[in-house]
Amino acid sequence: MDNIIKLLTANVTPQLIEKLSHSLGEKESGLGLALPSVFPVVLEQVRNYLKNSNSSHEFIAELEEIPEFNISNLIDGNQHQSDKLSSLMTMISGKMPEITDKIASVFNLNGSSAKMLLTVAGGMVINALRDYVNNRATQSISLKGWLSSQSHLISAELPVQFQSFSGDDTTKQNTVKVVAPAKPLLNPDAPIRPTPRLAEKKKGGGKWWLLLLLLLILAAAYFLRGCGTTKESTPVEIAPPVATAPATTGSLWGNLGDFFRKLLPDGKELNIPQYGVENKLIEFIESSLPVDSTTWFSFDRLLFKTNSAQLEPQSDEQLNNIVAILKAYPNVKLKLGGYTDNTGTEEINLKLSQDRADSVRAQMIQLGADASRLEAKGYGSEHPVAPNDTEENRAKNRRIDILVIEK
C-alpha cells in the first residue's frame, strides 16, 4: 500500500479545510498547516499501541466491524460517530487530552478547535487503517507490520513539539518542527540552555583593549575613505533574478500545496499542485470508485473577466492540464458545471453560468480536447459551496466544476 502519510494528506482537500474553517471560525491557512501535521501524531499513537499492547486484537476487530467515518458529519457534530471515534482513540492512547492541549498550543487554536482537529485527523487515520485491514490480501503483512514498515515515514513528518508523545527514540531523533503561521513558536519541549557569558576579568584590567579597538576602527575608516577619493570604483552589473515557479500556490480555496511533476500514462508530464483539481481528478480516474452524479471537482485556477464569460489568459495553464489528462485517459468524458453566487436574478445567473461553462468548454476544445467528450451546463446559483454572506464566499460560489461521466 502507498505511503500512508501521502495517502492521508491527499485527502486534505481545499473544500475540507474550508468547511473546517467555517465550522470553527479559524483561518484556513492555519488549519491547512495543522491538519496534515496531526496525522503522524495519531499514527505514532496507533503504532505504539499495536507494538506494546496485549489487547491490540480488540482494536483490529473494531476496525473490521465499524463503518467508515463520514468526516463531514464529524465536523457537523454527529454525536454517534463522535462517540464511537472517541472510544477508539481512547483505546489507542490515554494521552489524547494532553495531545489536544499541545495542538492548541502549537497551532494557536482554542481548545474546542484543537479537539475537533484531532477528531478529524483521527477519523481520517482510522478510515485508512480500516481500509487496509478490510482490503489486504491474506498474504499481506499485518496492520502492525505495515505501520512498523512505515515508521520512518511517520517519524519524518512528526512535528518535534509532539516528540514527547512518542515512545520510540528513533522517532524522536527524526522529528521535524512545524510553526503556526500566526506567530513564531518556541519549542516547549526543548531544554533551556543558559546564555554563555564571557569570563570575568579582574577589576580594572579589561579597559585598555576597548581603547585599542576604537583606534583601529578609526584608522580603518580613514584608510577606506582615502582609497575612495583616489580611485574610481568599477560599477558592478547585477544580473536580474531568474523567474522560477512558486513552490506552493494559493487561491480562494486555500493552500493548494507544493507543485510536483506528475507523469501521465501517455508519457506527458504535468507540473501541478498537490491539492489542485488536476491531481484529484487523476486520482479519481485511476481509482476503482464508480462514476456518479455527485462527485464534482472545482477548478481552482480559472479567472474570468468581471461580469463576463471571457477567460483571463492565465487560465490556460490549468485548462491545458485538464486537456492533457483527457488525452492520457481516452475513455474519460467530462461534464463542466457553471455556477454563480446569489446576486442578481436567477435568469441572469443561469445565463451567465451557462455562458461561462460554454466558454471553458470552447477553450478546452481550442487547446486540443475532443468536443465529443465534453459537456457543459449552467446551474446558476444552485449548489453553493459556501454561504453567500461575504465577498470571499460569493467568489467561491462563482466557479466551474468538473464531473466525470465516463471513465
PDB file of C-alpha atoms in Angstrom, residues 5-297:
ATOM      1  CA  ILE A   5       1.174   9.997   5.102  1.00  0.00           C
ATOM      2  CA  LYS A   6       0.769  10.836   1.415  1.00  0.00           C
ATOM      3  CA  LEU A   7      -2.475   8.884   1.313  1.00  0.00           C
ATOM      4  CA  LEU A   8      -3.919  10.920   4.171  1.00  0.00           C
ATOM      5  CA  THR A   9      -2.558  14.264   3.007  1.00  0.00           C
ATOM      6  CA  ALA A  10      -4.075  13.737  -0.446  1.00  0.00           C
ATOM      7  CA  ASN A  11      -7.497  13.722   1.234  1.00  0.00           C
ATOM      8  CA  VAL A  12      -6.948  17.162   2.785  1.00  0.00           C
ATOM      9  CA  THR A  13      -8.879  18.986   0.098  1.00  0.00           C
ATOM     10  CA  PRO A  14      -9.453  22.737  -0.046  1.00  0.00           C
ATOM     11  CA  GLN A  15     -13.159  22.003   0.465  1.00  0.00           C
ATOM     12  CA  LEU A  16     -12.423  20.110   3.687  1.00  0.00           C
ATOM     13  CA  ILE A  17     -10.256  22.943   5.027  1.00  0.00           C
ATOM     14  CA  GLU A  18     -12.899  25.492   4.044  1.00  0.00           C
ATOM     15  CA  LYS A  19     -15.611  23.523   5.873  1.00  0.00           C
ATOM     16  CA  LEU A  20     -13.408  23.206   8.966  1.00  0.00           C
ATOM     17  CA  SER A  21     -12.629  26.914   8.863  1.00  0.00           C
ATOM     18  CA  HIS A  22     -16.297  27.848   8.540  1.00  0.00           C
ATOM     19  CA  SER A  23     -17.276  25.492  11.380  1.00  0.00           C
ATOM     20  CA  LEU A  24     -14.506  26.508  13.791  1.00  0.00           C
ATOM     21  CA  GLY A  25     -14.046  30.170  12.895  1.00  0.00           C
ATOM     22  CA  GLU A  26     -10.310  29.572  12.395  1.00  0.00           C
ATOM     23  CA  LYS A  27      -8.156  30.733   9.473  1.00  0.00           C
ATOM     24  CA  GLU A  28      -7.862  28.328   6.545  1.00  0.00           C
ATOM     25  CA  SER A  29      -4.100  28.915   6.310  1.00  0.00           C
ATOM     26  CA  GLY A  30      -3.568  27.729   9.885  1.00  0.00           C
ATOM     27  CA  LEU A  31      -5.845  24.695   9.535  1.00  0.00           C
ATOM     28  CA  GLY A  32      -4.226  23.763   6.223  1.00  0.00           C
ATOM     29  CA  LEU A  33      -0.885  23.525   8.035  1.00  0.00           C
ATOM     30  CA  ALA A  34      -2.208  21.939  11.210  1.00  0.00           C
ATOM     31  CA  LEU A  35      -4.334  19.045   9.939  1.00  0.00           C
ATOM     32  CA  PRO A  36      -1.592  17.238   7.938  1.00  0.00           C
ATOM     33  CA  SER A  37       0.766  17.742  10.886  1.00  0.00           C
ATOM     34  CA  VAL A  38      -1.600  15.909  13.245  1.00  0.00           C
ATOM     35  CA  PHE A  39      -1.730  12.755  11.086  1.00  0.00           C
ATOM     36  CA  PRO A  40       1.726  11.475  12.147  1.00  0.00           C
ATOM     37  CA  VAL A  41       0.878  12.278  15.778  1.00  0.00           C
ATOM     38  CA  VAL A  42      -2.158   9.970  15.665  1.00  0.00           C
ATOM     39  CA  LEU A  43      -0.325   7.340  13.624  1.00  0.00           C
ATOM     40  CA  GLU A  44       2.504   7.288  16.145  1.00  0.00           C
ATOM     41  CA  GLN A  45      -0.004   6.594  18.933  1.00  0.00           C
ATOM     42  CA  VAL A  46      -1.514   3.726  16.924  1.00  0.00           C
ATOM     43  CA  ARG A  47       1.918   2.302  16.100  1.00  0.00           C
ATOM     44  CA  ASN A  48       2.996   2.347  19.746  1.00  0.00           C
ATOM     45  CA  TYR A  49      -0.300   0.793  20.824  1.00  0.00           C
ATOM     46  CA  LEU A  50      -0.021  -2.105  18.358  1.00  0.00           C
ATOM     47  CA  LYS A  51       3.630  -2.583  19.289  1.00  0.00           C
ATOM     48  CA  ASN A  52       3.181  -2.642  23.065  1.00  0.00           C
ATOM     49  CA  SER A  53      -0.414  -3.626  23.855  1.00  0.00           C
ATOM     50  CA  ASN A  54      -1.553  -7.169  24.603  1.00  0.00           C
ATOM     51  CA  SER A  55      -5.113  -6.305  23.558  1.00  0.00           C
ATOM     52  CA  SER A  56      -4.424  -4.936  20.075  1.00  0.00           C
ATOM     53  CA  HIS A  57      -6.614  -7.728  18.646  1.00  0.00           C
ATOM     54  CA  GLU A  58      -9.624  -5.869  20.083  1.00  0.00           C
ATOM     55  CA  PHE A  59      -8.691  -2.779  18.091  1.00  0.00           C
ATOM     56  CA  ILE A  60      -8.269  -4.832  14.905  1.00  0.00           C
ATOM     57  CA  ALA A  61     -11.674  -6.428  15.493  1.00  0.00           C
ATOM     58  CA  GLU A  62     -13.218  -2.965  15.856  1.00  0.00           C
ATOM     59  CA  LEU A  63     -11.645  -1.853  12.573  1.00  0.00           C
ATOM     60  CA  GLU A  64     -13.134  -4.858  10.813  1.00  0.00           C
ATOM     61  CA  GLU A  65     -16.639  -4.115  12.098  1.00  0.00           C
ATOM     62  CA  ILE A  66     -17.086  -0.339  12.148  1.00  0.00           C
ATOM     63  CA  PRO A  67     -18.492   1.566   9.156  1.00  0.00           C
ATOM     64  CA  GLU A  68     -16.395   4.283   7.561  1.00  0.00           C
ATOM     65  CA  PHE A  69     -16.431   7.580   9.420  1.00  0.00           C
ATOM     66  CA  ASN A  70     -18.051  10.418   7.472  1.00  0.00           C
ATOM     67  CA  ILE A  71     -15.643  13.305   8.050  1.00  0.00           C
ATOM     68  CA  SER A  72     -18.232  15.913   7.091  1.00  0.00           C
ATOM     69  CA  ASN A  73     -20.618  14.501   9.704  1.00  0.00           C
ATOM     70  CA  LEU A  74     -17.873  14.570  12.332  1.00  0.00           C
ATOM     71  CA  ILE A  75     -17.308  18.266  11.627  1.00  0.00           C
ATOM     72  CA  ASP A  76     -21.057  18.862  11.863  1.00  0.00           C
ATOM     73  CA  GLY A  77     -21.052  17.252  15.313  1.00  0.00           C
ATOM     74  CA  ASN A  78     -22.704  13.869  14.655  1.00  0.00           C
ATOM     75  CA  GLN A  79     -22.849  12.527  18.218  1.00  0.00           C
ATOM     76  CA  HIS A  80     -22.984   8.816  17.383  1.00  0.00           C
ATOM     77  CA  GLN A  81     -19.923   8.929  15.144  1.00  0.00           C
ATOM     78  CA  SER A  82     -18.056  11.240  17.526  1.00  0.00           C
ATOM     79  CA  ASP A  83     -18.663   8.917  20.485  1.00  0.00           C
ATOM     80  CA  LYS A  84     -17.531   5.849  18.534  1.00  0.00           C
ATOM     81  CA  LEU A  85     -14.382   7.575  17.342  1.00  0.00           C
ATOM     82  CA  SER A  86     -13.643   8.876  20.841  1.00  0.00           C
ATOM     83  CA  SER A  87     -13.910   5.319  22.171  1.00  0.00           C
ATOM     84  CA  LEU A  88     -11.395   4.074  19.603  1.00  0.00           C
ATOM     85  CA  MET A  89      -8.995   6.942  20.225  1.00  0.00           C
ATOM     86  CA  THR A  90      -9.139   6.324  23.990  1.00  0.00           C
ATOM     87  CA  MET A  91      -8.392   2.638  23.359  1.00  0.00           C
ATOM     88  CA  ILE A  92      -5.304   3.626  21.379  1.00  0.00           C
ATOM     89  CA  SER A  93      -3.892   6.083  23.903  1.00  0.00           C
ATOM     90  CA  GLY A  94      -4.683   7.726  27.196  1.00  0.00           C
ATOM     91  CA  LYS A  95      -2.751  10.810  26.102  1.00  0.00           C
ATOM     92  CA  MET A  96      -5.430  12.313  23.865  1.00  0.00           C
ATOM     93  CA  PRO A  97      -6.313  15.176  26.287  1.00  0.00           C
ATOM     94  CA  GLU A  98      -2.635  16.141  26.511  1.00  0.00           C
ATOM     95  CA  ILE A  99      -2.256  15.899  22.726  1.00  0.00           C
ATOM     96  CA  THR A 100      -5.304  18.160  22.320  1.00  0.00           C
ATOM     97  CA  ASP A 101      -3.719  20.753  24.600  1.00  0.00           C
ATOM     98  CA  LYS A 102      -0.476  20.553  22.664  1.00  0.00           C
ATOM     99  CA  ILE A 103      -2.295  21.027  19.336  1.00  0.00           C
ATOM    100  CA  ALA A 104      -3.948  24.135  20.746  1.00  0.00           C
ATOM    101  CA  SER A 105      -0.592  25.480  21.910  1.00  0.00           C
ATOM    102  CA  VAL A 106       1.452  24.671  18.809  1.00  0.00           C
ATOM    103  CA  PHE A 107      -1.084  25.870  16.244  1.00  0.00           C
ATOM    104  CA  ASN A 108      -2.551  28.791  18.222  1.00  0.00           C
ATOM    105  CA  LEU A 109      -6.059  27.305  18.352  1.00  0.00           C
ATOM    106  CA  ASN A 110      -8.690  27.414  21.060  1.00  0.00           C
ATOM    107  CA  GLY A 111      -9.445  24.209  22.951  1.00  0.00           C
ATOM    108  CA  SER A 112     -12.598  23.242  21.056  1.00  0.00           C
ATOM    109  CA  SER A 113     -10.916  23.829  17.674  1.00  0.00           C
ATOM    110  CA  ALA A 114      -7.939  21.693  18.705  1.00  0.00           C
ATOM    111  CA  LYS A 115     -10.281  18.908  19.832  1.00  0.00           C
ATOM    112  CA  MET A 116     -12.151  18.993  16.517  1.00  0.00           C
ATOM    113  CA  LEU A 117      -8.877  18.991  14.559  1.00  0.00           C
ATOM    114  CA  LEU A 118      -7.767  15.864  16.440  1.00  0.00           C
ATOM    115  CA  THR A 119     -11.205  14.319  15.830  1.00  0.00           C
ATOM    116  CA  VAL A 120     -10.993  14.933  12.083  1.00  0.00           C
ATOM    117  CA  ALA A 121      -7.392  13.692  11.871  1.00  0.00           C
ATOM    118  CA  GLY A 122      -8.315  10.661  13.969  1.00  0.00           C
ATOM    119  CA  GLY A 123     -11.321   9.853  11.791  1.00  0.00           C
ATOM    120  CA  MET A 124      -9.241  10.054   8.615  1.00  0.00           C
ATOM    121  CA  VAL A 125      -6.492   7.875  10.102  1.00  0.00           C
ATOM    122  CA  ILE A 126      -8.972   5.261  11.355  1.00  0.00           C
ATOM    123  CA  ASN A 127     -10.622   5.182   7.911  1.00  0.00           C
ATOM    124  CA  ALA A 128      -7.247   4.495   6.262  1.00  0.00           C
ATOM    125  CA  LEU A 129      -6.399   1.742   8.773  1.00  0.00           C
ATOM    126  CA  ARG A 130      -9.868   0.243   8.368  1.00  0.00           C
ATOM    127  CA  ASP A 131      -9.412   0.150   4.598  1.00  0.00           C
ATOM    128  CA  TYR A 132      -6.065  -1.613   4.963  1.00  0.00           C
ATOM    129  CA  VAL A 133      -7.428  -4.239   7.360  1.00  0.00           C
ATOM    130  CA  ASN A 134     -10.512  -4.952   5.258  1.00  0.00           C
ATOM    131  CA  ASN A 135      -8.872  -4.908   1.831  1.00  0.00           C
ATOM    132  CA  ARG A 136      -5.493  -6.533   2.386  1.00  0.00           C
ATOM    133  CA  ALA A 137      -4.832  -9.906   0.816  1.00  0.00           C
ATOM    134  CA  THR A 138      -4.214 -12.929   3.036  1.00  0.00           C
ATOM    135  CA  GLN A 139      -0.521 -12.844   2.208  1.00  0.00           C
ATOM    136  CA  SER A 140      -0.180  -9.142   3.108  1.00  0.00           C
ATOM    137  CA  ILE A 141       1.583  -8.122   6.278  1.00  0.00           C
ATOM    138  CA  SER A 142      -0.439  -7.332   9.392  1.00  0.00           C
ATOM    139  CA  LEU A 143      -1.513  -3.813  10.308  1.00  0.00           C
ATOM    140  CA  LYS A 144       1.181  -3.792  12.985  1.00  0.00           C
ATOM    141  CA  GLY A 145       3.801  -4.877  10.445  1.00  0.00           C
ATOM    142  CA  TRP A 146       2.601  -2.359   7.885  1.00  0.00           C
ATOM    143  CA  LEU A 147       2.783   0.586  10.294  1.00  0.00           C
ATOM    144  CA  SER A 148       6.154  -0.657  11.524  1.00  0.00           C
ATOM    145  CA  SER A 149       7.426  -0.685   7.944  1.00  0.00           C
ATOM    146  CA  GLN A 150       6.251   2.921   7.598  1.00  0.00           C
ATOM    147  CA  SER A 151       7.705   4.111  10.903  1.00  0.00           C
ATOM    148  CA  HIS A 152      10.481   6.072   9.170  1.00  0.00           C
ATOM    149  CA  LEU A 153       7.886   7.896   7.055  1.00  0.00           C
ATOM    150  CA  ILE A 154       5.769   8.686  10.109  1.00  0.00           C
ATOM    151  CA  SER A 155       8.717   9.894  12.166  1.00  0.00           C
ATOM    152  CA  ALA A 156       9.954  12.057   9.282  1.00  0.00           C
ATOM    153  CA  GLU A 157       6.679  14.019   9.412  1.00  0.00           C
ATOM    154  CA  LEU A 158       6.169  14.023  13.206  1.00  0.00           C
ATOM    155  CA  PRO A 159       6.487  17.619  14.499  1.00  0.00           C
ATOM    156  CA  VAL A 160       9.191  17.981  17.132  1.00  0.00           C
ATOM    157  CA  GLN A 161       6.716  19.614  19.506  1.00  0.00           C
ATOM    158  CA  PHE A 162       4.943  16.234  19.781  1.00  0.00           C
ATOM    159  CA  GLN A 163       8.004  14.038  20.262  1.00  0.00           C
ATOM    160  CA  SER A 164       7.252  13.611  23.958  1.00  0.00           C
ATOM    161  CA  PHE A 165       4.217  11.540  22.920  1.00  0.00           C
ATOM    162  CA  SER A 166       6.407   9.045  21.074  1.00  0.00           C
ATOM    163  CA  GLY A 167       7.826   6.020  22.862  1.00  0.00           C
ATOM    164  CA  ASP A 168      10.431   5.444  20.170  1.00  0.00           C
ATOM    165  CA  ASP A 169      13.881   7.028  20.498  1.00  0.00           C
ATOM    166  CA  THR A 170      14.480   6.724  16.750  1.00  0.00           C
ATOM    167  CA  THR A 171      11.280   8.641  16.098  1.00  0.00           C
ATOM    168  CA  LYS A 172      12.382  11.412  18.428  1.00  0.00           C
ATOM    169  CA  GLN A 173      15.657  11.795  16.531  1.00  0.00           C
ATOM    170  CA  ASN A 174      13.885  12.151  13.175  1.00  0.00           C
ATOM    171  CA  THR A 175      11.128  14.608  14.037  1.00  0.00           C
ATOM    172  CA  VAL A 176      10.532  17.896  12.235  1.00  0.00           C
ATOM    173  CA  LYS A 177       9.383  21.194  13.645  1.00  0.00           C
ATOM    174  CA  VAL A 178       6.274  22.973  12.375  1.00  0.00           C
ATOM    175  CA  VAL A 179       5.464  26.606  13.001  1.00  0.00           C
ATOM    176  CA  ALA A 180       1.959  28.021  13.004  1.00  0.00           C
ATOM    177  CA  PRO A 181       1.579  30.938  10.588  1.00  0.00           C
ATOM    178  CA  ALA A 182       0.162  33.346  13.157  1.00  0.00           C
ATOM    179  CA  LYS A 183       3.366  33.782  15.158  1.00  0.00           C
ATOM    180  CA  PRO A 184       6.761  32.111  15.617  1.00  0.00           C
ATOM    181  CA  LEU A 185       6.855  29.317  18.173  1.00  0.00           C
ATOM    182  CA  LEU A 186       9.338  28.300  20.784  1.00  0.00           C
ATOM    183  CA  ASN A 187       9.808  24.569  21.197  1.00  0.00           C
ATOM    184  CA  PRO A 188       8.216  23.908  24.615  1.00  0.00           C
ATOM    185  CA  ASP A 189       9.943  20.525  24.920  1.00  0.00           C
ATOM    186  CA  ALA A 190      13.469  21.779  24.283  1.00  0.00           C
ATOM    187  CA  PRO A 191      15.800  22.160  27.280  1.00  0.00           C
ATOM    188  CA  ILE A 192      16.558  25.717  28.319  1.00  0.00           C
ATOM    189  CA  ARG A 193      20.224  26.480  27.867  1.00  0.00           C
ATOM    190  CA  PRO A 194      21.856  29.372  29.733  1.00  0.00           C
ATOM    191  CA  THR A 195      23.312  32.159  27.617  1.00  0.00           C
ATOM    192  CA  PRO A 196      27.104  31.816  27.638  1.00  0.00           C
ATOM    193  CA  ARG A 197      28.967  34.655  29.327  1.00  0.00           C
ATOM    194  CA  LEU A 198      32.473  35.911  28.841  1.00  0.00           C
ATOM    195  CA  ALA A 199      34.834  35.030  31.648  1.00  0.00           C
ATOM    196  CA  GLU A 200      35.049  37.820  34.185  1.00  0.00           C
ATOM    197  CA  LYS A 201      38.208  39.912  34.168  1.00  0.00           C
ATOM    198  CA  LYS A 202      39.982  41.202  37.171  1.00  0.00           C
ATOM    199  CA  LYS A 203      38.718  44.587  38.183  1.00  0.00           C
ATOM    200  CA  GLY A 204      40.440  47.380  36.295  1.00  0.00           C
ATOM    201  CA  GLY A 205      42.299  45.044  33.889  1.00  0.00           C
ATOM    202  CA  GLY A 206      39.896  44.939  30.921  1.00  0.00           C
ATOM    203  CA  LYS A 207      39.536  48.555  29.737  1.00  0.00           C
ATOM    204  CA  TRP A 208      42.721  49.047  27.651  1.00  0.00           C
ATOM    205  CA  TRP A 209      41.642  46.750  24.774  1.00  0.00           C
ATOM    206  CA  LEU A 210      38.461  48.764  24.204  1.00  0.00           C
ATOM    207  CA  LEU A 211      40.541  51.881  23.557  1.00  0.00           C
ATOM    208  CA  LEU A 212      42.824  49.954  21.202  1.00  0.00           C
ATOM    209  CA  LEU A 213      39.840  48.592  19.280  1.00  0.00           C
ATOM    210  CA  LEU A 214      38.358  52.081  18.880  1.00  0.00           C
ATOM    211  CA  LEU A 215      41.638  53.414  17.486  1.00  0.00           C
ATOM    212  CA  LEU A 216      41.863  50.559  14.978  1.00  0.00           C
ATOM    213  CA  ILE A 217      38.309  51.243  13.769  1.00  0.00           C
ATOM    214  CA  LEU A 218      39.027  54.934  13.281  1.00  0.00           C
ATOM    215  CA  ALA A 219      42.217  54.132  11.378  1.00  0.00           C
ATOM    216  CA  ALA A 220      40.428  51.684   9.100  1.00  0.00           C
ATOM    217  CA  ALA A 221      37.663  54.190   8.357  1.00  0.00           C
ATOM    218  CA  TYR A 222      40.205  56.877   7.452  1.00  0.00           C
ATOM    219  CA  PHE A 223      42.097  54.468   5.193  1.00  0.00           C
ATOM    220  CA  LEU A 224      38.964  53.329   3.346  1.00  0.00           C
ATOM    221  CA  ARG A 225      37.791  56.915   2.845  1.00  0.00           C
ATOM    222  CA  GLY A 226      41.148  57.813   1.371  1.00  0.00           C
ATOM    223  CA  CYS A 227      41.003  54.887  -1.038  1.00  0.00           C
ATOM    224  CA  GLY A 228      37.617  56.028  -2.201  1.00  0.00           C
ATOM    225  CA  THR A 229      38.925  59.508  -3.215  1.00  0.00           C
ATOM    226  CA  THR A 230      41.925  58.326  -5.194  1.00  0.00           C
ATOM    227  CA  LYS A 231      40.435  55.563  -7.306  1.00  0.00           C
ATOM    228  CA  GLU A 232      37.087  55.469  -9.095  1.00  0.00           C
ATOM    229  CA  SER A 233      35.193  52.331  -8.244  1.00  0.00           C
ATOM    230  CA  THR A 234      34.144  49.996 -11.053  1.00  0.00           C
ATOM    231  CA  PRO A 235      30.367  49.564 -11.240  1.00  0.00           C
ATOM    232  CA  VAL A 236      29.196  46.008 -10.696  1.00  0.00           C
ATOM    233  CA  GLU A 237      26.497  44.754 -13.037  1.00  0.00           C
ATOM    234  CA  ILE A 238      23.927  42.665 -11.197  1.00  0.00           C
ATOM    235  CA  ALA A 239      22.070  40.117 -13.258  1.00  0.00           C
ATOM    236  CA  PRO A 240      18.287  40.203 -12.925  1.00  0.00           C
ATOM    237  CA  PRO A 241      16.814  37.343 -10.887  1.00  0.00           C
ATOM    238  CA  VAL A 242      15.722  34.276 -12.795  1.00  0.00           C
ATOM    239  CA  ALA A 243      11.967  33.772 -12.615  1.00  0.00           C
ATOM    240  CA  THR A 244      11.007  30.497 -11.021  1.00  0.00           C
ATOM    241  CA  ALA A 245       7.665  28.834 -10.431  1.00  0.00           C
ATOM    242  CA  PRO A 246       6.428  29.160  -6.851  1.00  0.00           C
ATOM    243  CA  ALA A 247       6.809  26.070  -4.679  1.00  0.00           C
ATOM    244  CA  THR A 248       3.272  26.442  -3.432  1.00  0.00           C
ATOM    245  CA  THR A 249       0.185  28.206  -4.632  1.00  0.00           C
ATOM    246  CA  GLY A 250      -2.887  29.626  -3.003  1.00  0.00           C
ATOM    247  CA  SER A 251      -6.361  30.537  -4.200  1.00  0.00           C
ATOM    248  CA  LEU A 252      -9.828  31.183  -2.885  1.00  0.00           C
ATOM    249  CA  TRP A 253      -9.783  27.500  -1.909  1.00  0.00           C
ATOM    250  CA  GLY A 254      -6.763  27.941   0.352  1.00  0.00           C
ATOM    251  CA  ASN A 255      -3.307  26.477   0.073  1.00  0.00           C
ATOM    252  CA  LEU A 256      -3.110  24.047  -2.859  1.00  0.00           C
ATOM    253  CA  GLY A 257       0.189  22.571  -1.708  1.00  0.00           C
ATOM    254  CA  ASP A 258       3.563  22.081  -3.353  1.00  0.00           C
ATOM    255  CA  PHE A 259       3.906  21.765  -7.106  1.00  0.00           C
ATOM    256  CA  PHE A 260       5.249  18.410  -8.256  1.00  0.00           C
ATOM    257  CA  ARG A 261       5.849  16.546 -11.522  1.00  0.00           C
ATOM    258  CA  LYS A 262       3.072  14.084 -12.413  1.00  0.00           C
ATOM    259  CA  LEU A 263       3.707  11.534 -15.164  1.00  0.00           C
ATOM    260  CA  LEU A 264       0.607  10.563 -17.161  1.00  0.00           C
ATOM    261  CA  PRO A 265       0.087   7.139 -18.819  1.00  0.00           C
ATOM    262  CA  ASP A 266       0.882   8.552 -22.272  1.00  0.00           C
ATOM    263  CA  GLY A 267       4.258   9.901 -21.106  1.00  0.00           C
ATOM    264  CA  LYS A 268       3.119  13.510 -20.752  1.00  0.00           C
ATOM    265  CA  GLU A 269       4.424  15.197 -17.590  1.00  0.00           C
ATOM    266  CA  LEU A 270       2.418  17.854 -15.749  1.00  0.00           C
ATOM    267  CA  ASN A 271       3.577  20.365 -13.155  1.00  0.00           C
ATOM    268  CA  ILE A 272       0.604  20.534 -10.767  1.00  0.00           C
ATOM    269  CA  PRO A 273      -0.123  21.393  -7.119  1.00  0.00           C
ATOM    270  CA  GLN A 274      -0.612  18.574  -4.651  1.00  0.00           C
ATOM    271  CA  TYR A 275      -4.185  19.536  -3.734  1.00  0.00           C
ATOM    272  CA  GLY A 276      -5.157  21.014  -7.106  1.00  0.00           C
ATOM    273  CA  VAL A 277      -8.081  19.824  -9.212  1.00  0.00           C
ATOM    274  CA  GLU A 278      -5.765  18.036 -11.656  1.00  0.00           C
ATOM    275  CA  ASN A 279      -4.340  15.695  -9.006  1.00  0.00           C
ATOM    276  CA  LYS A 280      -7.777  14.989  -7.520  1.00  0.00           C
ATOM    277  CA  LEU A 281      -9.205  14.286 -10.969  1.00  0.00           C
ATOM    278  CA  ILE A 282      -6.376  11.868 -11.829  1.00  0.00           C
ATOM    279  CA  GLU A 283      -6.763  10.032  -8.512  1.00  0.00           C
ATOM    280  CA  PHE A 284     -10.498   9.597  -9.108  1.00  0.00           C
ATOM    281  CA  ILE A 285      -9.998   8.390 -12.688  1.00  0.00           C
ATOM    282  CA  GLU A 286      -7.377   5.852 -11.583  1.00  0.00           C
ATOM    283  CA  SER A 287      -9.389   4.673  -8.561  1.00  0.00           C
ATOM    284  CA  SER A 288     -11.942   1.868  -8.512  1.00  0.00           C
ATOM    285  CA  LEU A 289     -14.671   4.320  -7.478  1.00  0.00           C
ATOM    286  CA  PRO A 290     -17.653   4.330  -9.858  1.00  0.00           C
ATOM    287  CA  VAL A 291     -18.786   7.484 -11.627  1.00  0.00           C
ATOM    288  CA  ASP A 292     -21.831   9.150 -10.110  1.00  0.00           C
ATOM    289  CA  SER A 293     -23.733  12.413 -10.270  1.00  0.00           C
ATOM    290  CA  THR A 294     -22.415  13.888  -7.022  1.00  0.00           C
ATOM    291  CA  THR A 295     -18.595  13.700  -7.183  1.00  0.00           C
ATOM    292  CA  TRP A 296     -17.662  17.099  -8.585  1.00  0.00           C
ATOM    293  CA  PHE A 297     -14.214  18.728  -8.615  1.00  0.00           C
TER     294      PHE A 297
END
